[in-house]
XYZ file of C-alpha atoms in Angstrom:
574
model
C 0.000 0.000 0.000
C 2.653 2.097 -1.024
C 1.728 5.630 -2.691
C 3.651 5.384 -5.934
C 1.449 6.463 -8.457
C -0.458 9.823 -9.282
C -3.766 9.842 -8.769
C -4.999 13.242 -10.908
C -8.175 15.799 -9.659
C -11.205 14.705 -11.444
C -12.565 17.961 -13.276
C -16.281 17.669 -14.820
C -19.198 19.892 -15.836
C -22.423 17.727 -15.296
C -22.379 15.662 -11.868
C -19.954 13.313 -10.147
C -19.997 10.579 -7.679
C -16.709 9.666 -5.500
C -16.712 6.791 -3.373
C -14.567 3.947 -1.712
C -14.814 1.700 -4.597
C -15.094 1.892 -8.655
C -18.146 0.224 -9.868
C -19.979 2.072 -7.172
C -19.010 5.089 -8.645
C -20.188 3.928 -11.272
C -23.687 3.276 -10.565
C -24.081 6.012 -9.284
C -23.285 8.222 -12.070
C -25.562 6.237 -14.195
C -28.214 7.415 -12.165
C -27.134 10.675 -12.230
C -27.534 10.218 -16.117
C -30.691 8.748 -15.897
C -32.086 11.673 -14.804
C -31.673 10.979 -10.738
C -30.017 13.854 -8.591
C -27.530 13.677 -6.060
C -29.963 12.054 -3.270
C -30.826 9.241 -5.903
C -27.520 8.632 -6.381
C -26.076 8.424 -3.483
C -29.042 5.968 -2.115
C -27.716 3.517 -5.490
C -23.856 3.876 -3.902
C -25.329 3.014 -0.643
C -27.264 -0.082 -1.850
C -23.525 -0.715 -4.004
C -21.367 -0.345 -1.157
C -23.249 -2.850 0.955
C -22.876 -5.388 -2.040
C -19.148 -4.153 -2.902
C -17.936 -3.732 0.463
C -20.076 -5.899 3.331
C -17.003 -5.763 5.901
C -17.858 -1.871 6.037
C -20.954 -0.897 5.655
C -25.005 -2.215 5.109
C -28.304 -1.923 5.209
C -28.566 -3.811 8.516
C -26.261 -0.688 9.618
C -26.931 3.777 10.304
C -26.547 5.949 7.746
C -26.295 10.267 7.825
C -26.395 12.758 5.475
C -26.591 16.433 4.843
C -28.273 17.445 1.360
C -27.259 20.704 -0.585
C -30.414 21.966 -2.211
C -29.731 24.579 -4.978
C -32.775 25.989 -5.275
C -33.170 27.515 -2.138
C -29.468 27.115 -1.008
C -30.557 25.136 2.474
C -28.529 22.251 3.816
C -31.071 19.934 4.797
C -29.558 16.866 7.694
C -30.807 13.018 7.934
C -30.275 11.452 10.801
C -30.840 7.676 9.895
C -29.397 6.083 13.427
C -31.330 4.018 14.986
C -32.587 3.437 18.517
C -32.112 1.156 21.913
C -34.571 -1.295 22.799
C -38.325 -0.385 24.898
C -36.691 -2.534 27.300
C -32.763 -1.477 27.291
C -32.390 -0.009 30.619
C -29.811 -0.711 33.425
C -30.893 -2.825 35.271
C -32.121 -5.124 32.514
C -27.975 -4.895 31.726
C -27.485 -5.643 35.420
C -29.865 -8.512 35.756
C -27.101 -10.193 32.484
C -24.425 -9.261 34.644
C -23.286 -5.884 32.998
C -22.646 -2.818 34.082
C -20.367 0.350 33.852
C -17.566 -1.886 35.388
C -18.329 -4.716 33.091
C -19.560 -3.989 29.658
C -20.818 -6.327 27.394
C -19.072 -7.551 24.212
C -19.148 -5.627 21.035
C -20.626 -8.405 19.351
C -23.239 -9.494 21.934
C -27.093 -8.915 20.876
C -26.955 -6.049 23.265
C -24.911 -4.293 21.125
C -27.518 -3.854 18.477
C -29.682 -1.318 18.181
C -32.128 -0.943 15.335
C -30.755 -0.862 11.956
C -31.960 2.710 10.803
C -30.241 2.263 6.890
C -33.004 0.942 5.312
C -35.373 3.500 6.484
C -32.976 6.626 5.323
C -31.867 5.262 2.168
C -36.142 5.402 1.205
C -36.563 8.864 3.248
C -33.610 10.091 1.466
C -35.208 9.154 -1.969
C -39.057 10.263 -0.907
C -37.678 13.377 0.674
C -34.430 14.371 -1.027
C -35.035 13.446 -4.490
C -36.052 14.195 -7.746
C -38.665 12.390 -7.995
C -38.280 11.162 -11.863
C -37.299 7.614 -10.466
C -38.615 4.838 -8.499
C -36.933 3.270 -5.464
C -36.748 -0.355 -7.612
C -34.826 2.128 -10.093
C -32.220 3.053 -7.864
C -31.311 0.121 -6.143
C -31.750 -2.550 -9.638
C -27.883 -1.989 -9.771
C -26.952 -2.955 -7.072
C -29.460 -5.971 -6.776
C -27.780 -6.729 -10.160
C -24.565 -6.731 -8.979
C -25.653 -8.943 -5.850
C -27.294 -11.559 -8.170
C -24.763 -11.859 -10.977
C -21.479 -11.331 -8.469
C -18.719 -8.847 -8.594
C -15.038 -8.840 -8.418
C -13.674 -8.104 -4.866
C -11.129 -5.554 -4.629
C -7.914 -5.384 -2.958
C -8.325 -3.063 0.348
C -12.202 -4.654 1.099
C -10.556 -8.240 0.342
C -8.056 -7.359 3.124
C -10.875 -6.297 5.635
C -12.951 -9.240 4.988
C -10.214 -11.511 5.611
C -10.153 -9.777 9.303
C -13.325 -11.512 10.116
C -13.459 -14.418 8.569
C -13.313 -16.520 11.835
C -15.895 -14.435 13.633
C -18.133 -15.236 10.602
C -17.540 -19.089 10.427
C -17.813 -19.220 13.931
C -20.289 -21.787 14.964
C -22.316 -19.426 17.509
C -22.942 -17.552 14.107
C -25.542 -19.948 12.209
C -25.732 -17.838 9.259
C -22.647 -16.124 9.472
C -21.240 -18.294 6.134
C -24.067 -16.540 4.095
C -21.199 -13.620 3.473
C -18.232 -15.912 2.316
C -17.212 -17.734 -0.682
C -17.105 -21.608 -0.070
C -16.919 -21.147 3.662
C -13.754 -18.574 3.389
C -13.566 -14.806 2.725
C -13.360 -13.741 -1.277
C -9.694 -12.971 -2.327
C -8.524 -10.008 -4.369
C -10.029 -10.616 -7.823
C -12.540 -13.234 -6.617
C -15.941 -12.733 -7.817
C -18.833 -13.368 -5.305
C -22.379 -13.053 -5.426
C -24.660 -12.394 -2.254
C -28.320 -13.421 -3.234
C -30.116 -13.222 0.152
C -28.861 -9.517 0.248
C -30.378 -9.164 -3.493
C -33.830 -10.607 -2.475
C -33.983 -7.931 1.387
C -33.311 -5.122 -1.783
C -36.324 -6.562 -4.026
C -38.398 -6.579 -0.747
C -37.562 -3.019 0.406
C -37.999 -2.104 -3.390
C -41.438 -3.385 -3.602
C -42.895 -2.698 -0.393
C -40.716 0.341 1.130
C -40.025 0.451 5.356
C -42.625 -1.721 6.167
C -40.686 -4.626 4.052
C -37.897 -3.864 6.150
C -39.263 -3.194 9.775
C -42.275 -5.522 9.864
C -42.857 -9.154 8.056
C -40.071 -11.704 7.800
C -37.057 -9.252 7.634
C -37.781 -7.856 10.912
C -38.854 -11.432 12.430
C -35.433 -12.874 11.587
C -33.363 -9.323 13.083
C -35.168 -9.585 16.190
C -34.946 -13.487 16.206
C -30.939 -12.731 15.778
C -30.478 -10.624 18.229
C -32.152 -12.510 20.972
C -30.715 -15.419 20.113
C -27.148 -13.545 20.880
C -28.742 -12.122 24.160
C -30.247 -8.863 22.928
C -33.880 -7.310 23.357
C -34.937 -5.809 20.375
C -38.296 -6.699 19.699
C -40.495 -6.799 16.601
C -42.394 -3.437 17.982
C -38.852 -2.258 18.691
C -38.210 -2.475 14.751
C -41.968 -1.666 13.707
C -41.308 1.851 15.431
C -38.209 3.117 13.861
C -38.495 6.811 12.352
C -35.754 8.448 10.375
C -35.015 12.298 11.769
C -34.909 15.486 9.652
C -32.251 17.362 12.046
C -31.125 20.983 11.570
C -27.604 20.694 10.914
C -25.291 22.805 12.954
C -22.225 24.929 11.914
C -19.802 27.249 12.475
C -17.443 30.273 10.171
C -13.701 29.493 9.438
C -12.401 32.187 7.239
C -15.611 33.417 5.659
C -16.393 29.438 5.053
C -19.777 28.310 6.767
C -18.792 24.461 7.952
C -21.713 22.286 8.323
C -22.017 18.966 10.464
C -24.989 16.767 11.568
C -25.769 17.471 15.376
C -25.309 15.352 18.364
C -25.574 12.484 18.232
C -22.842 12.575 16.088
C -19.620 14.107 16.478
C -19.684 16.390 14.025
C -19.540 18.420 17.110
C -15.749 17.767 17.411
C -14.798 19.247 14.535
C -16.573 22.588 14.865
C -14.955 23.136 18.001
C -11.277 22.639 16.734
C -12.115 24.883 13.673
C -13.439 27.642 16.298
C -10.050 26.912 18.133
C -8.100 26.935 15.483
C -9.470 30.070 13.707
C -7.367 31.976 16.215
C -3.789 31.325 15.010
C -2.123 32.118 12.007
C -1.952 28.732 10.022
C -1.120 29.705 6.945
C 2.217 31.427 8.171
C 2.882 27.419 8.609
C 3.960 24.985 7.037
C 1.667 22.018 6.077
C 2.955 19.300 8.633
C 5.286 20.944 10.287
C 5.587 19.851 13.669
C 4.097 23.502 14.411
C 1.016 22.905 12.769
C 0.577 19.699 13.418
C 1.270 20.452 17.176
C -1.638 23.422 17.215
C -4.118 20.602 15.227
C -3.462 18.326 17.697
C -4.213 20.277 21.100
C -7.288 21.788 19.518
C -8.703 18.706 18.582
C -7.614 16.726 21.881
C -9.561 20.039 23.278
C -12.780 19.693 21.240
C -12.747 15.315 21.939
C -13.049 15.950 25.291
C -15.818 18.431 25.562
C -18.354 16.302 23.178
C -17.744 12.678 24.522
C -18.742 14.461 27.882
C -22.213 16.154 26.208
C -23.342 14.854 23.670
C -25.942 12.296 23.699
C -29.307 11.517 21.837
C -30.776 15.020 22.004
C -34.385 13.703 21.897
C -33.631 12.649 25.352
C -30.517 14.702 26.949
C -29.771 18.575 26.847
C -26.990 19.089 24.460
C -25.688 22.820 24.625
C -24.727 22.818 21.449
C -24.856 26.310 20.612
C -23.073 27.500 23.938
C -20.326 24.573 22.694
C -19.813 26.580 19.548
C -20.044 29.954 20.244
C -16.602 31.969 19.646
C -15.895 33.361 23.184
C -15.810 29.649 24.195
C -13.062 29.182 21.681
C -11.144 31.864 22.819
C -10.837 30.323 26.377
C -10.121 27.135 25.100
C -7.301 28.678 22.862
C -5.659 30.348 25.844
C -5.136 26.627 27.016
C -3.102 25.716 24.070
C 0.673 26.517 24.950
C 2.118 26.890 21.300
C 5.315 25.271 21.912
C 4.687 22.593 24.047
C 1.614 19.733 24.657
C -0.598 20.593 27.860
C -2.093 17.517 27.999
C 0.519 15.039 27.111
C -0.128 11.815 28.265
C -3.601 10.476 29.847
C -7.120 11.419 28.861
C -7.200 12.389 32.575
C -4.921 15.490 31.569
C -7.272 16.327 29.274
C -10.548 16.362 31.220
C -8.584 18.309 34.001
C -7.894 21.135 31.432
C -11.562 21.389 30.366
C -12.333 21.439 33.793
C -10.213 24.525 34.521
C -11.564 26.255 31.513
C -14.997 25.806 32.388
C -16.457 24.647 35.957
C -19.465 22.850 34.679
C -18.028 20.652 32.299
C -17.825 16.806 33.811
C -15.570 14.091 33.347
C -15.838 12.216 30.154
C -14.049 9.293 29.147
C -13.397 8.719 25.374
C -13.066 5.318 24.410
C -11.319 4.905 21.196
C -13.214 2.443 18.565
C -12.604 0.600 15.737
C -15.203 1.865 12.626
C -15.755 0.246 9.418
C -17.608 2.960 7.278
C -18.122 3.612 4.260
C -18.391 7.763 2.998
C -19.194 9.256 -0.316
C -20.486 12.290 -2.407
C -22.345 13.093 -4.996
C -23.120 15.781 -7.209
C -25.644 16.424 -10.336
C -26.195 19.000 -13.094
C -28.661 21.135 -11.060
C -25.882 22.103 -8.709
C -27.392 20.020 -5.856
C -25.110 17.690 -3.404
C -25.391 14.462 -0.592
C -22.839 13.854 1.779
C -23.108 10.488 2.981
C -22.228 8.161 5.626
C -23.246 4.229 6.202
C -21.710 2.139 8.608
C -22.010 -1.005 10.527
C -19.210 0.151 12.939
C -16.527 -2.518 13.668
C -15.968 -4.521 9.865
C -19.207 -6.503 9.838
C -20.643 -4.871 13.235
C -21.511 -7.864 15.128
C -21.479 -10.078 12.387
C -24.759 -11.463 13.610
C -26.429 -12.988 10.260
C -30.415 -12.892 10.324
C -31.469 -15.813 8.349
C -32.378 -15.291 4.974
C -31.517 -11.977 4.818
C -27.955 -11.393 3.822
C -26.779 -8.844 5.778
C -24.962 -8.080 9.139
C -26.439 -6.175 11.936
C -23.860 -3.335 13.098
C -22.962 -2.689 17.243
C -24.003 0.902 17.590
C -25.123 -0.143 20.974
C -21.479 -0.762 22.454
C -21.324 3.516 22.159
C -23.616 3.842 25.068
C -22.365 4.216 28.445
C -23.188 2.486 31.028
C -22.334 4.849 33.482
C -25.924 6.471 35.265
C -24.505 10.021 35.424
C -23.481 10.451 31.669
C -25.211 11.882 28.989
C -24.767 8.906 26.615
C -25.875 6.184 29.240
C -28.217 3.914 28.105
C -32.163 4.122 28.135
C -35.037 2.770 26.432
C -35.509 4.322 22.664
C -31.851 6.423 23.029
C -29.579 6.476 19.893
C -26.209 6.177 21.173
C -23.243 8.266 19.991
C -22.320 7.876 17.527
C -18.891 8.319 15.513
C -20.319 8.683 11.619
C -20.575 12.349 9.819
C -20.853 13.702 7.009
C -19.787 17.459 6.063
C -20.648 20.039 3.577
C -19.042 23.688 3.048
C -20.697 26.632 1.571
C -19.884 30.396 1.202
C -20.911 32.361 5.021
C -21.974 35.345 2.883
C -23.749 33.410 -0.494
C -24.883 30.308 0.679
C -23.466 28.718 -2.347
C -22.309 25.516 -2.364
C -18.267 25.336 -1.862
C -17.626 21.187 -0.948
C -19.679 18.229 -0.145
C -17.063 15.976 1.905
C -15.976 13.372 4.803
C -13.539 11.129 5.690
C -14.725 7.784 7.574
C -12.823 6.033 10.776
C -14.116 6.165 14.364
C -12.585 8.867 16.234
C -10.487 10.189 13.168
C -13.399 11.099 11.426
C -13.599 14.723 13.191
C -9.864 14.792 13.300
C -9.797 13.973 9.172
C -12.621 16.948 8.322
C -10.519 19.186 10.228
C -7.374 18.205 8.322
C -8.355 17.885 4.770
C -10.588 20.929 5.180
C -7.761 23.093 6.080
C -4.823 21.405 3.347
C -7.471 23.377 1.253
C -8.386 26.865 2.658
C -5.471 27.259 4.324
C -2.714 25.753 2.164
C -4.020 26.024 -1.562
C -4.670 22.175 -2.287
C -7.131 20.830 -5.213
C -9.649 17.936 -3.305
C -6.862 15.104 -4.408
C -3.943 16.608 -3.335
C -5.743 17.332 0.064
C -6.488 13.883 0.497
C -3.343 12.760 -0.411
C -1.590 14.745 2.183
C -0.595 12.553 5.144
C -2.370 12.441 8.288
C -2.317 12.222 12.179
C -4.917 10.878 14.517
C -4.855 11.282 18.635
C -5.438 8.628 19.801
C -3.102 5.631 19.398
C -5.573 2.252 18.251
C -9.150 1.538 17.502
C -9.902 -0.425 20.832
C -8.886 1.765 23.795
C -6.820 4.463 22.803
C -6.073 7.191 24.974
C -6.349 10.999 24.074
C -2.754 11.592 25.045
C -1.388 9.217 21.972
C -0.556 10.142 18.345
C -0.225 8.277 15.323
C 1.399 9.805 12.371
C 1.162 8.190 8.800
C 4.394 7.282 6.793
C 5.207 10.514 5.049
C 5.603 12.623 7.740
C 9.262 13.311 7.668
C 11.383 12.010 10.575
C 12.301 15.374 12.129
C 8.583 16.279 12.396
C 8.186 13.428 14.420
C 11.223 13.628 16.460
C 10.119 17.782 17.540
C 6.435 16.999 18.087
C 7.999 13.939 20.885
C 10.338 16.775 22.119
C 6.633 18.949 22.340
C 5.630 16.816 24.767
C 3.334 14.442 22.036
C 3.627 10.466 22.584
C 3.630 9.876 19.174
C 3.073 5.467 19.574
C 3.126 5.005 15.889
C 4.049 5.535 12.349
C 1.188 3.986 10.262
C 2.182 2.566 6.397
C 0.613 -0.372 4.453
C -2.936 -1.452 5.922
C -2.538 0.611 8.993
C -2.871 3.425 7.228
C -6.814 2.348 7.785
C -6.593 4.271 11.469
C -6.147 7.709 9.119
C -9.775 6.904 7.525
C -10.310 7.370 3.510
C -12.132 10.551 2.230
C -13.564 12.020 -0.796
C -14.388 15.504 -1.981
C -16.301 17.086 -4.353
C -16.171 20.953 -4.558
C -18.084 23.038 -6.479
C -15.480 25.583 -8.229
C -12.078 25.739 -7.467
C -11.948 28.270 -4.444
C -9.254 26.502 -2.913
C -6.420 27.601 -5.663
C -4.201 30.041 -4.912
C -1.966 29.372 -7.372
C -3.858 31.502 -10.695
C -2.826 28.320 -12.714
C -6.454 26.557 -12.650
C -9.480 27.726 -14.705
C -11.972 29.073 -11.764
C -15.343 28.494 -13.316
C -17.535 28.044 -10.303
C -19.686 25.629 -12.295
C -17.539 23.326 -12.590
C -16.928 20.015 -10.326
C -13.703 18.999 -9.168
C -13.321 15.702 -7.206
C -10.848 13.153 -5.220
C -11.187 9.438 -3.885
C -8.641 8.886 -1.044
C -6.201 6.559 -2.089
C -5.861 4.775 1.068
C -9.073 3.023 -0.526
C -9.970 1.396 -3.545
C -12.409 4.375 -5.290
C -12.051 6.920 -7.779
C -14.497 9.287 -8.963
C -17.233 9.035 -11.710
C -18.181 12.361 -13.775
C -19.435 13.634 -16.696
């Protein structure tokens, strides 16, 4: 997984799709052509992805997104997570032995909470788009590709690999219905995955309720209590997809958008805010200087939303107080520009948030693993989707319900268990939750500047913040800003602490060596597959306001696009 060979902007006039993997971006483009806009597509790359790339993402996982409409210039937020059993509630946990002490596995039946995919890939279409095709329309492809079989390519053949003894395992009965032969697909291996083609026909033909009542939601709730859970068929029968106001903030006459808590879109608002303060473009791009000042803010903005933010339906989330500029500036005079002030345990970080600000509690980050899949799309009318699907950890729990071929994600193991904190579990709570999506447009316009997002747990916030800025602050096109390497705090994907850094190969030695002598524990240097822990983006901007260079043509109709190449996508246009 070396990075030996150029991967050029994509430049086109029409509409574009960029995603994690090539004939996805394909399908969706040819719904683009067919007359679909961005919301049509990016429901077809959803279905795709869950057929292209099962160890990532699914329909028996969450999805986001935030919608650009043109016409009236809004940004429009989806919130498709789903919710915690009637019956979830603490002492249910205790009576099965669990509690904030002892949590239960990330792939027990606890962990699930109710797949809320399927319902926002048909809100998305009913709400979001054009209207000129049907929901059978839009996911055909991908039930094609699901029928007929498909190539496996080289990044999702490596993840699949990962969990190929959780899914033969014999506690799994139906766990073999996503292999080849009883193994996972190699590189080049064509499989086909016919029970997931025949859930698509039924959601197709009969919308949510061929999803959340009849035999697809007997067989999830049958799963899930066979592994221990509670969800119940009412449980599934009651699932509603949100329409949430996305919040925002303004970095450098840029309005950044982000879906609200219970996401933690949160995060990277706050490290903009902080951030907005200092003079980065007197810096080099990864110089231990600015990489040093990314670092603190985000370690800064971490803290404060795994303390608040929970399901908002249920907690108070002060959002707006979170994001308001004063705030920032406190939190900036924390940030000591030549050394770390929270170098080594998460505890040094909650301290400092605590002397900023009396009120805010202890929270305790726990750094997750998150197999996600994010992608864009853009059509002629000007419109965008930013969108996010995940199961969480590769195939979630990799609990199978018969018939249906699919895995049902472990959302659930983001709740706390803890009865003072925001996120603990209740009945009918979405838990936090680590997918976003992001979108920029001009503060003074409205106009649309970049759909965007880069998948990964906790890197997630951490990547916005960092491919965002490689363009308004240092001149690059949406490739070269994904290209850029990386650095995420926090030092794994299964208890990492907030006083940890990993840096990707390609950050030169000497950086490393001065942000150590900062005060940073940098654990790591991530190349080949470890790269994964710096997520994979895309990008899709709508001119290019980014140059500063005068060499590029600046006609603000026109798309330009990159497909991070720690994946296996490109981008689609026309």
């Amino acid at each position: 997984m070396e990075f030996e060979s150029r991967r050029p902007v994509m430049v086109c006039g029409h509409g574009c799709v960029a995603s994690s993997q090539p004939l996805a971006s394909q399908i969706g483009l040819d719904i683009l052509k067919a007359g679909g806009n961005a919301a049509d597509a990016a429901v077809a790359v959803a279905a795709a992805l869950n057929v292209t790339e099962p160890c990532s993402t699914g329909i028996g996982g969450d999805a986001f997104c935030l919608f650009y409409h043109a016409q009236s210039g809004q940004v429009k937020g989806l919130n498709g997570s789903g919710r915690s059993s009637a019956e979830a509630t603490l002492s249910r946990l205790a009576a099965d032995g669990f509690s904030s002490t002892r949590k239960f596995p990330p792939r027990h039946g606890h962990a699930v909470t109710v797949p809320g995919a399927a319902a926002a890939w048909v809100d998305t279409v009913e709400q979001l788009g054009s209207g000129k095709l049907s929901l059978r329309q839009i996911l055909e492809p991908a039930i094609t590709l699901a029928t007929t079989g498909f190539p496996v390519q080289e990044v999702t053949a490596t993840f699949w690999k990962r969990s190929e003894d959780t899914l033969q395992a014999p506690a799994n009965r139906h766990g073999r219905d996503m292999l080849l032969n009883g193994r996972a697909p190699r590189h080049g291996e064509i499989i086909t995955l016919p029970r997931l083609a025949d859930t698509f026909k039924e959601l197709a033909s009969s919308g949510k309720e061929g999803f959340y009542k009849g035999r697809i939601a007997q067989a999830i709730s049958r799963a899930v209590q066979e592994h221990g859970g509670l969800l119940t068929l009412d449980d599934l029968a009651s699932h509603q997809t949100t329409f949430d106001e996305p919040i925002s903030t303004e970095y450098r006459e840029c309005r950044v958008w982000e879906m609200p808590p219970n996401g933690q879109g949160l995060t990277a608002l706050l490290a903009l805010n902080i951030l907005e303060g200092f003079d980065i473009q007197a810096l080099q791009c990864n110089s231990a200087e600015y990489l040093h000042l990314v670092i603190e803010a985000i370690k800064l903005g971490m803290a404060d939303t795994a303390w608040y933010t929970g399901d908002p339906h249920v907690v108070n989330v002060p959002v707006w107080e979170l994001l308001g500029k004063d705030y920032a500036s406190k939190r900036r005079g924390l940030i000591d520009a030549s050394r770390s002030v929270s170098k080594v345990r998460e505890d040094s970080v909650v301290m400092t948030v605590c002397r900023a600000r009396a009120d805010v509690k202890r929270g305790s980050p726990v750094l997750l693993g998150s197999d996600t899949v994010y992608f864009c799309t853009a059509d002629t009318q000007g419109n965008a989707c930013s969108f996010i699907n995940s199961n969480f950890m590769g195939f979630g729990t990799a609990i199978v319900p018969e018939g249906c071929g699919f895995t049902l994600q472990n959302r659930g193991y983001g709740f706390s268990l803890d009865p003072d904190h925001p996120n603990v579990l209740s009945p009918r709570k979405r838990p936090f939750h680590t997918i976003i999506p992001s979108m920029v447009t001009n503060a003074q316009t409205g106009e649309l500047m970049s759909a965007f997002g880069v998948m990964g747990g906790f890197m997630q916030p951490q990547g916005h913040v960092q491919v965002l800025l490689n363009q308004l602050e240092f001149g690059m096109n949406p490739q070269q800003a994904l290209d850029k390497p990386r650095i995420c705090v926090g030092d794994s994907y299964s208890g990492g602490n907030l006083g940890s850094v990993v840096v990707e190969q390609g950050i030169q030695p000497d950086v490393i060596q001065k942000l150590r002598d900062m005060g940073h524990n940098v654990t790591e240097v991530a190349s080949g597959h470890g790269r994964a822990i710096l997520g994979r983006g895309q990008v899709i901007t709508r001119g290019a306001w980014w140059d500063r260079s005068g060499s590029v043509c600046r006609q603000p109709s026109v798309y330009w696009a990159g497909s991070d190449p720690r994946a296996d996508g490109i981008v689609a246009g026309y």
